[in-house]
Amino acid sequence: FHASASLQRLAVGRALWDESYTFALVRNPWARQVSMFHFLLSSVSCSKPRGQRPAHCDLRMLPEAGAWLQQPDEARRRFRAWLLDMASAFPLGSAKQHLFGARSHGNEHDAWYNASQLSWMVDASGALLVDDVFKLEELERVWPRLQKRICGLARVAYSDGGPRRNPSSHAHYSLYYDDKTRALVAKYMQADLAYFGYRFEKADPTRSV
């Protein structure tokens, strides 16, 4: 489920991979980091106390979960500290730089695997291995296209199959960053910004968060 495209192709075989329809989803890198932080600490195994939670929670420098997650100012402070801690532990160019963006999931088998989302879907030469890449922010618009290509989605409405199944509750991602941490994510995710055209967006003051 969390394997890179190259490892999935290796698992199913080149012939079957080439004849199948393949796609990937990406999202705004700054939003992804905030969502991941809240999701891991609120909804899954990293919500447990230290000593009871899996080793990967400590490996990726996550703070211990607590009531502070519901306190916006404190959540933002700890989020920024988390990014800085990871950057110190997993610097750009190091063998573990991917941990800034995601767990290993076995994908460290690919020498080019790093913190970017793009590294999940290319081969050693940088060639894209999937037929399509869709932005999560545009999923509703492209849903009909996916329905045409994937028989299992043909009769599934976007409202039933498209919305997030693992949501996290937090304010707009831009409110979590200061200049230093915003630039830090940009450095690690430069490939995503260049390839997918993502930009740092400000919160819309007319909408609630």
PDB file of C-alpha atoms in Angstrom:
ATOM      1  CA  PHE A   1       0.000   0.000   0.000  1.00  0.00           C
ATOM      2  CA  HIS A   2       2.826   2.425   0.820  1.00  0.00           C
ATOM      3  CA  ALA A   3       5.315   1.098  -1.721  1.00  0.00           C
ATOM      4  CA  SER A   4       6.847   3.340  -4.360  1.00  0.00           C
ATOM      5  CA  ALA A   5       5.843   2.900  -7.983  1.00  0.00           C
ATOM      6  CA  SER A   6       9.158   1.220  -8.780  1.00  0.00           C
ATOM      7  CA  LEU A   7       8.703  -1.342  -6.006  1.00  0.00           C
ATOM      8  CA  GLN A   8       5.091  -1.989  -6.967  1.00  0.00           C
ATOM      9  CA  ARG A   9       6.182  -2.539 -10.560  1.00  0.00           C
ATOM     10  CA  LEU A  10       8.825  -4.944  -9.308  1.00  0.00           C
ATOM     11  CA  ALA A  11       6.190  -6.815  -7.274  1.00  0.00           C
ATOM     12  CA  VAL A  12       3.646  -7.279 -10.081  1.00  0.00           C
ATOM     13  CA  GLY A  13       6.082  -7.550 -12.964  1.00  0.00           C
ATOM     14  CA  ARG A  14       6.931  -5.131 -15.758  1.00  0.00           C
ATOM     15  CA  ALA A  15       4.476  -6.614 -18.274  1.00  0.00           C
ATOM     16  CA  LEU A  16       1.428  -6.389 -15.993  1.00  0.00           C
ATOM     17  CA  TRP A  17       2.424  -2.929 -14.801  1.00  0.00           C
ATOM     18  CA  ASP A  18       2.760  -1.616 -18.354  1.00  0.00           C
ATOM     19  CA  GLU A  19      -0.640  -2.924 -19.413  1.00  0.00           C
ATOM     20  CA  SER A  20      -2.421  -1.611 -16.299  1.00  0.00           C
ATOM     21  CA  TYR A  21      -3.715   1.891 -15.646  1.00  0.00           C
ATOM     22  CA  THR A  22      -1.630   3.500 -12.914  1.00  0.00           C
ATOM     23  CA  PHE A  23      -1.999   6.822 -11.163  1.00  0.00           C
ATOM     24  CA  ALA A  24      -0.817   8.708  -8.100  1.00  0.00           C
ATOM     25  CA  LEU A  25      -2.194  11.442  -5.859  1.00  0.00           C
ATOM     26  CA  VAL A  26      -0.174  14.369  -4.567  1.00  0.00           C
ATOM     27  CA  ARG A  27      -1.026  17.342  -2.387  1.00  0.00           C
ATOM     28  CA  ASN A  28       0.398  20.711  -1.431  1.00  0.00           C
ATOM     29  CA  PRO A  29       3.637  19.893   0.459  1.00  0.00           C
ATOM     30  CA  TRP A  30       3.093  22.499   3.170  1.00  0.00           C
ATOM     31  CA  ALA A  31      -0.469  21.280   3.751  1.00  0.00           C
ATOM     32  CA  ARG A  32       0.725  17.682   3.724  1.00  0.00           C
ATOM     33  CA  GLN A  33       3.191  18.260   6.561  1.00  0.00           C
ATOM     34  CA  VAL A  34       0.578  19.915   8.786  1.00  0.00           C
ATOM     35  CA  SER A  35      -2.032  17.262   8.044  1.00  0.00           C
ATOM     36  CA  MET A  36       0.436  14.445   8.693  1.00  0.00           C
ATOM     37  CA  PHE A  37       1.491  15.985  12.015  1.00  0.00           C
ATOM     38  CA  HIS A  38      -2.075  16.206  13.289  1.00  0.00           C
ATOM     39  CA  PHE A  39      -3.187  12.885  11.839  1.00  0.00           C
ATOM     40  CA  LEU A  40      -0.336  10.886  13.339  1.00  0.00           C
ATOM     41  CA  LEU A  41      -0.731  12.458  16.772  1.00  0.00           C
ATOM     42  CA  SER A  42      -4.536  12.485  16.881  1.00  0.00           C
ATOM     43  CA  SER A  43      -5.850   9.442  15.095  1.00  0.00           C
ATOM     44  CA  VAL A  44      -3.370   6.604  14.861  1.00  0.00           C
ATOM     45  CA  SER A  45      -0.642   4.847  16.809  1.00  0.00           C
ATOM     46  CA  CYS A  46       1.459   7.917  17.608  1.00  0.00           C
ATOM     47  CA  SER A  47      -1.352   9.222  19.792  1.00  0.00           C
ATOM     48  CA  LYS A  48      -0.221   6.764  22.478  1.00  0.00           C
ATOM     49  CA  PRO A  49       2.276   7.786  25.201  1.00  0.00           C
ATOM     50  CA  ARG A  50       6.010   7.291  24.726  1.00  0.00           C
ATOM     51  CA  GLY A  51       6.910   3.743  25.633  1.00  0.00           C
ATOM     52  CA  GLN A  52       3.591   2.489  24.235  1.00  0.00           C
ATOM     53  CA  ARG A  53       3.674   3.939  20.756  1.00  0.00           C
ATOM     54  CA  PRO A  54       5.568   2.377  17.818  1.00  0.00           C
ATOM     55  CA  ALA A  55       9.250   3.133  17.349  1.00  0.00           C
ATOM     56  CA  HIS A  56       8.650   5.075  14.125  1.00  0.00           C
ATOM     57  CA  CYS A  57       6.923   7.841  16.116  1.00  0.00           C
ATOM     58  CA  ASP A  58      10.104   8.518  18.066  1.00  0.00           C
ATOM     59  CA  LEU A  59      12.304   7.932  15.029  1.00  0.00           C
ATOM     60  CA  ARG A  60      10.541  10.770  13.243  1.00  0.00           C
ATOM     61  CA  MET A  61      10.907  13.024  16.290  1.00  0.00           C
ATOM     62  CA  LEU A  62       7.191  13.416  16.954  1.00  0.00           C
ATOM     63  CA  PRO A  63       6.343  15.018  20.311  1.00  0.00           C
ATOM     64  CA  GLU A  64       4.147  13.171  22.764  1.00  0.00           C
ATOM     65  CA  ALA A  65       0.472  13.764  22.027  1.00  0.00           C
ATOM     66  CA  GLY A  66      -1.662  15.650  24.511  1.00  0.00           C
ATOM     67  CA  ALA A  67      -4.340  18.271  25.062  1.00  0.00           C
ATOM     68  CA  TRP A  68      -1.998  20.835  23.490  1.00  0.00           C
ATOM     69  CA  LEU A  69      -3.105  19.569  20.061  1.00  0.00           C
ATOM     70  CA  GLN A  70      -6.359  21.469  20.617  1.00  0.00           C
ATOM     71  CA  GLN A  71      -4.506  24.657  21.570  1.00  0.00           C
ATOM     72  CA  PRO A  72      -3.694  26.450  18.278  1.00  0.00           C
ATOM     73  CA  ASP A  73      -0.710  28.479  19.463  1.00  0.00           C
ATOM     74  CA  GLU A  74       0.946  25.540  21.184  1.00  0.00           C
ATOM     75  CA  ALA A  75       0.213  23.193  18.279  1.00  0.00           C
ATOM     76  CA  ARG A  76       1.884  25.617  15.883  1.00  0.00           C
ATOM     77  CA  ARG A  77       4.905  26.017  18.143  1.00  0.00           C
ATOM     78  CA  ARG A  78       5.398  22.271  18.449  1.00  0.00           C
ATOM     79  CA  PHE A  79       4.840  21.738  14.734  1.00  0.00           C
ATOM     80  CA  ARG A  80       7.605  24.194  13.905  1.00  0.00           C
ATOM     81  CA  ALA A  81       9.888  22.591  16.473  1.00  0.00           C
ATOM     82  CA  TRP A  82       9.145  19.179  14.912  1.00  0.00           C
ATOM     83  CA  LEU A  83      10.228  20.357  11.466  1.00  0.00           C
ATOM     84  CA  LEU A  84      13.429  21.828  12.856  1.00  0.00           C
ATOM     85  CA  ASP A  85      14.175  18.646  14.816  1.00  0.00           C
ATOM     86  CA  MET A  86      13.712  16.502  11.718  1.00  0.00           C
ATOM     87  CA  ALA A  87      15.858  18.768   9.574  1.00  0.00           C
ATOM     88  CA  SER A  88      18.631  18.454  12.156  1.00  0.00           C
ATOM     89  CA  ALA A  89      18.311  14.675  12.381  1.00  0.00           C
ATOM     90  CA  PHE A  90      17.732  13.986   8.666  1.00  0.00           C
ATOM     91  CA  PRO A  91      19.588  16.677   6.691  1.00  0.00           C
ATOM     92  CA  LEU A  92      19.220  17.098   2.962  1.00  0.00           C
ATOM     93  CA  GLY A  93      21.543  14.755   1.115  1.00  0.00           C
ATOM     94  CA  SER A  94      21.651  12.207   3.930  1.00  0.00           C
ATOM     95  CA  ALA A  95      20.523   8.596   3.583  1.00  0.00           C
ATOM     96  CA  LYS A  96      17.583   9.284   5.895  1.00  0.00           C
ATOM     97  CA  GLN A  97      16.368  12.569   4.422  1.00  0.00           C
ATOM     98  CA  HIS A  98      13.145  10.833   3.335  1.00  0.00           C
ATOM     99  CA  LEU A  99      12.067  10.696   6.981  1.00  0.00           C
ATOM    100  CA  PHE A 100      11.376  14.419   6.831  1.00  0.00           C
ATOM    101  CA  GLY A 101       8.473  13.606   4.511  1.00  0.00           C
ATOM    102  CA  ALA A 102       7.396  10.044   5.313  1.00  0.00           C
ATOM    103  CA  ARG A 103       8.322   6.749   6.906  1.00  0.00           C
ATOM    104  CA  SER A 104      10.603   4.419   4.987  1.00  0.00           C
ATOM    105  CA  HIS A 105       7.936   1.804   4.131  1.00  0.00           C
ATOM    106  CA  GLY A 106      10.720  -0.192   2.467  1.00  0.00           C
ATOM    107  CA  ASN A 107      11.106   2.472  -0.190  1.00  0.00           C
ATOM    108  CA  GLU A 108      14.651   3.257   0.929  1.00  0.00           C
ATOM    109  CA  HIS A 109      15.458   0.355  -1.409  1.00  0.00           C
ATOM    110  CA  ASP A 110      15.280   3.052  -4.101  1.00  0.00           C
ATOM    111  CA  ALA A 111      18.443   5.154  -3.829  1.00  0.00           C
ATOM    112  CA  TRP A 112      16.541   8.177  -5.167  1.00  0.00           C
ATOM    113  CA  TYR A 113      13.769   7.991  -2.561  1.00  0.00           C
ATOM    114  CA  ASN A 114      13.645  11.236  -0.590  1.00  0.00           C
ATOM    115  CA  ALA A 115      11.195  13.526   1.206  1.00  0.00           C
ATOM    116  CA  SER A 116       9.413  14.573  -1.983  1.00  0.00           C
ATOM    117  CA  GLN A 117       6.247  12.947  -3.254  1.00  0.00           C
ATOM    118  CA  LEU A 118       7.719  12.816  -6.749  1.00  0.00           C
ATOM    119  CA  SER A 119      10.394  10.369  -5.606  1.00  0.00           C
ATOM    120  CA  TRP A 120       7.656   7.799  -4.946  1.00  0.00           C
ATOM    121  CA  MET A 121       6.623   7.686  -8.600  1.00  0.00           C
ATOM    122  CA  VAL A 122       9.804   7.844 -10.686  1.00  0.00           C
ATOM    123  CA  ASP A 123      12.617   5.468 -11.595  1.00  0.00           C
ATOM    124  CA  ALA A 124      16.365   5.937 -11.182  1.00  0.00           C
ATOM    125  CA  SER A 125      16.506   8.147 -14.274  1.00  0.00           C
ATOM    126  CA  GLY A 126      13.710  10.396 -13.009  1.00  0.00           C
ATOM    127  CA  ALA A 127      11.167   9.076 -15.526  1.00  0.00           C
ATOM    128  CA  LEU A 128       7.568   9.014 -14.315  1.00  0.00           C
ATOM    129  CA  LEU A 129       6.312   5.446 -13.837  1.00  0.00           C
ATOM    130  CA  VAL A 130       2.564   6.145 -13.573  1.00  0.00           C
ATOM    131  CA  ASP A 131       0.128   7.118 -16.293  1.00  0.00           C
ATOM    132  CA  ASP A 132      -1.422  10.048 -14.424  1.00  0.00           C
ATOM    133  CA  VAL A 133      -0.738  12.193 -11.385  1.00  0.00           C
ATOM    134  CA  PHE A 134      -3.672  14.042  -9.814  1.00  0.00           C
ATOM    135  CA  LYS A 135      -3.647  16.752  -7.196  1.00  0.00           C
ATOM    136  CA  LEU A 136      -5.738  15.973  -4.145  1.00  0.00           C
ATOM    137  CA  GLU A 137      -7.052  19.529  -4.314  1.00  0.00           C
ATOM    138  CA  GLU A 138      -8.505  18.752  -7.767  1.00  0.00           C
ATOM    139  CA  LEU A 139      -9.800  15.252  -7.078  1.00  0.00           C
ATOM    140  CA  GLU A 140     -13.465  16.145  -7.389  1.00  0.00           C
ATOM    141  CA  ARG A 141     -12.878  17.640 -10.850  1.00  0.00           C
ATOM    142  CA  VAL A 142     -10.981  14.592 -12.136  1.00  0.00           C
ATOM    143  CA  TRP A 143     -13.247  12.032 -10.467  1.00  0.00           C
ATOM    144  CA  PRO A 144     -15.211  11.342 -13.693  1.00  0.00           C
ATOM    145  CA  ARG A 145     -11.944  10.603 -15.459  1.00  0.00           C
ATOM    146  CA  LEU A 146     -10.998   8.077 -12.792  1.00  0.00           C
ATOM    147  CA  GLN A 147     -14.446   6.512 -13.013  1.00  0.00           C
ATOM    148  CA  LYS A 148     -13.891   5.874 -16.711  1.00  0.00           C
ATOM    149  CA  ARG A 149     -10.526   4.242 -16.152  1.00  0.00           C
ATOM    150  CA  ILE A 150     -11.235   2.220 -12.988  1.00  0.00           C
ATOM    151  CA  CYS A 151     -14.213  -0.106 -13.204  1.00  0.00           C
ATOM    152  CA  GLY A 152     -14.612  -0.272  -9.434  1.00  0.00           C
ATOM    153  CA  LEU A 153     -15.334   3.465  -9.339  1.00  0.00           C
ATOM    154  CA  ALA A 154     -17.818   3.539 -12.212  1.00  0.00           C
ATOM    155  CA  ARG A 155     -20.869   3.741  -9.949  1.00  0.00           C
ATOM    156  CA  VAL A 156     -19.212   5.376  -6.957  1.00  0.00           C
ATOM    157  CA  ALA A 157     -20.138   9.016  -6.491  1.00  0.00           C
ATOM    158  CA  TYR A 158     -17.380  11.401  -5.485  1.00  0.00           C
ATOM    159  CA  SER A 159     -19.219  12.062  -2.221  1.00  0.00           C
ATOM    160  CA  ASP A 160     -18.942   8.343  -1.390  1.00  0.00           C
ATOM    161  CA  GLY A 161     -15.439   7.587  -2.644  1.00  0.00           C
ATOM    162  CA  GLY A 162     -13.545  10.826  -3.014  1.00  0.00           C
ATOM    163  CA  PRO A 163     -13.645  12.728   0.286  1.00  0.00           C
ATOM    164  CA  ARG A 164     -10.947  12.118   2.857  1.00  0.00           C
ATOM    165  CA  ARG A 165     -11.252   8.930   4.859  1.00  0.00           C
ATOM    166  CA  ASN A 166      -8.490   9.919   7.283  1.00  0.00           C
ATOM    167  CA  PRO A 167      -9.226  13.573   8.030  1.00  0.00           C
ATOM    168  CA  SER A 168      -7.336  15.681  10.521  1.00  0.00           C
ATOM    169  CA  SER A 169      -8.765  18.751  12.213  1.00  0.00           C
ATOM    170  CA  HIS A 170      -6.684  21.918  12.204  1.00  0.00           C
ATOM    171  CA  ALA A 171      -6.538  25.488  10.938  1.00  0.00           C
ATOM    172  CA  HIS A 172      -5.335  26.396   7.446  1.00  0.00           C
ATOM    173  CA  TYR A 173      -1.820  25.113   6.946  1.00  0.00           C
ATOM    174  CA  SER A 174      -0.332  28.549   6.249  1.00  0.00           C
ATOM    175  CA  LEU A 175      -1.004  29.579   9.847  1.00  0.00           C
ATOM    176  CA  TYR A 176       1.434  26.939  11.110  1.00  0.00           C
ATOM    177  CA  TYR A 177       4.529  28.300   9.431  1.00  0.00           C
ATOM    178  CA  ASP A 178       6.990  31.067  10.055  1.00  0.00           C
ATOM    179  CA  ASP A 179       9.467  32.150   7.387  1.00  0.00           C
ATOM    180  CA  LYS A 180      12.117  29.680   8.503  1.00  0.00           C
ATOM    181  CA  THR A 181       9.929  26.576   8.509  1.00  0.00           C
ATOM    182  CA  ARG A 182       8.169  27.592   5.311  1.00  0.00           C
ATOM    183  CA  ALA A 183      11.553  27.812   3.565  1.00  0.00           C
ATOM    184  CA  LEU A 184      12.638  24.529   5.145  1.00  0.00           C
ATOM    185  CA  VAL A 185       9.750  22.584   3.645  1.00  0.00           C
ATOM    186  CA  ALA A 186      10.397  24.249   0.294  1.00  0.00           C
ATOM    187  CA  LYS A 187      13.983  22.956   0.315  1.00  0.00           C
ATOM    188  CA  TYR A 188      12.994  19.359   1.057  1.00  0.00           C
ATOM    189  CA  MET A 189      10.064  19.401  -1.347  1.00  0.00           C
ATOM    190  CA  GLN A 190      11.673  21.408  -4.157  1.00  0.00           C
ATOM    191  CA  ALA A 191      11.015  18.613  -6.639  1.00  0.00           C
ATOM    192  CA  ASP A 192       7.273  18.725  -5.875  1.00  0.00           C
ATOM    193  CA  LEU A 193       7.128  22.498  -6.161  1.00  0.00           C
ATOM    194  CA  ALA A 194       8.906  22.465  -9.508  1.00  0.00           C
ATOM    195  CA  TYR A 195       7.119  19.461 -11.033  1.00  0.00           C
ATOM    196  CA  PHE A 196       3.577  20.005  -9.779  1.00  0.00           C
ATOM    197  CA  GLY A 197       3.598  23.792  -9.534  1.00  0.00           C
ATOM    198  CA  TYR A 198       2.565  24.074  -5.895  1.00  0.00           C
ATOM    199  CA  ARG A 199       2.756  27.440  -4.147  1.00  0.00           C
ATOM    200  CA  PHE A 200       2.384  28.557  -0.539  1.00  0.00           C
ATOM    201  CA  GLU A 201      -1.138  29.924  -0.135  1.00  0.00           C
ATOM    202  CA  LYS A 202      -2.521  32.228   2.503  1.00  0.00           C
ATOM    203  CA  ALA A 203      -5.646  31.402   4.476  1.00  0.00           C
ATOM    204  CA  ASP A 204      -8.850  32.895   3.071  1.00  0.00           C
ATOM    205  CA  PRO A 205     -10.086  35.315   5.767  1.00  0.00           C
ATOM    206  CA  THR A 206     -13.666  34.937   4.501  1.00  0.00           C
ATOM    207  CA  ARG A 207     -13.723  31.214   5.267  1.00  0.00           C
ATOM    208  CA  SER A 208     -13.741  29.488   8.611  1.00  0.00           C
ATOM    209  CA  VAL A 209     -10.970  26.984   9.357  1.00  0.00           C
TER     210      VAL A 209
END
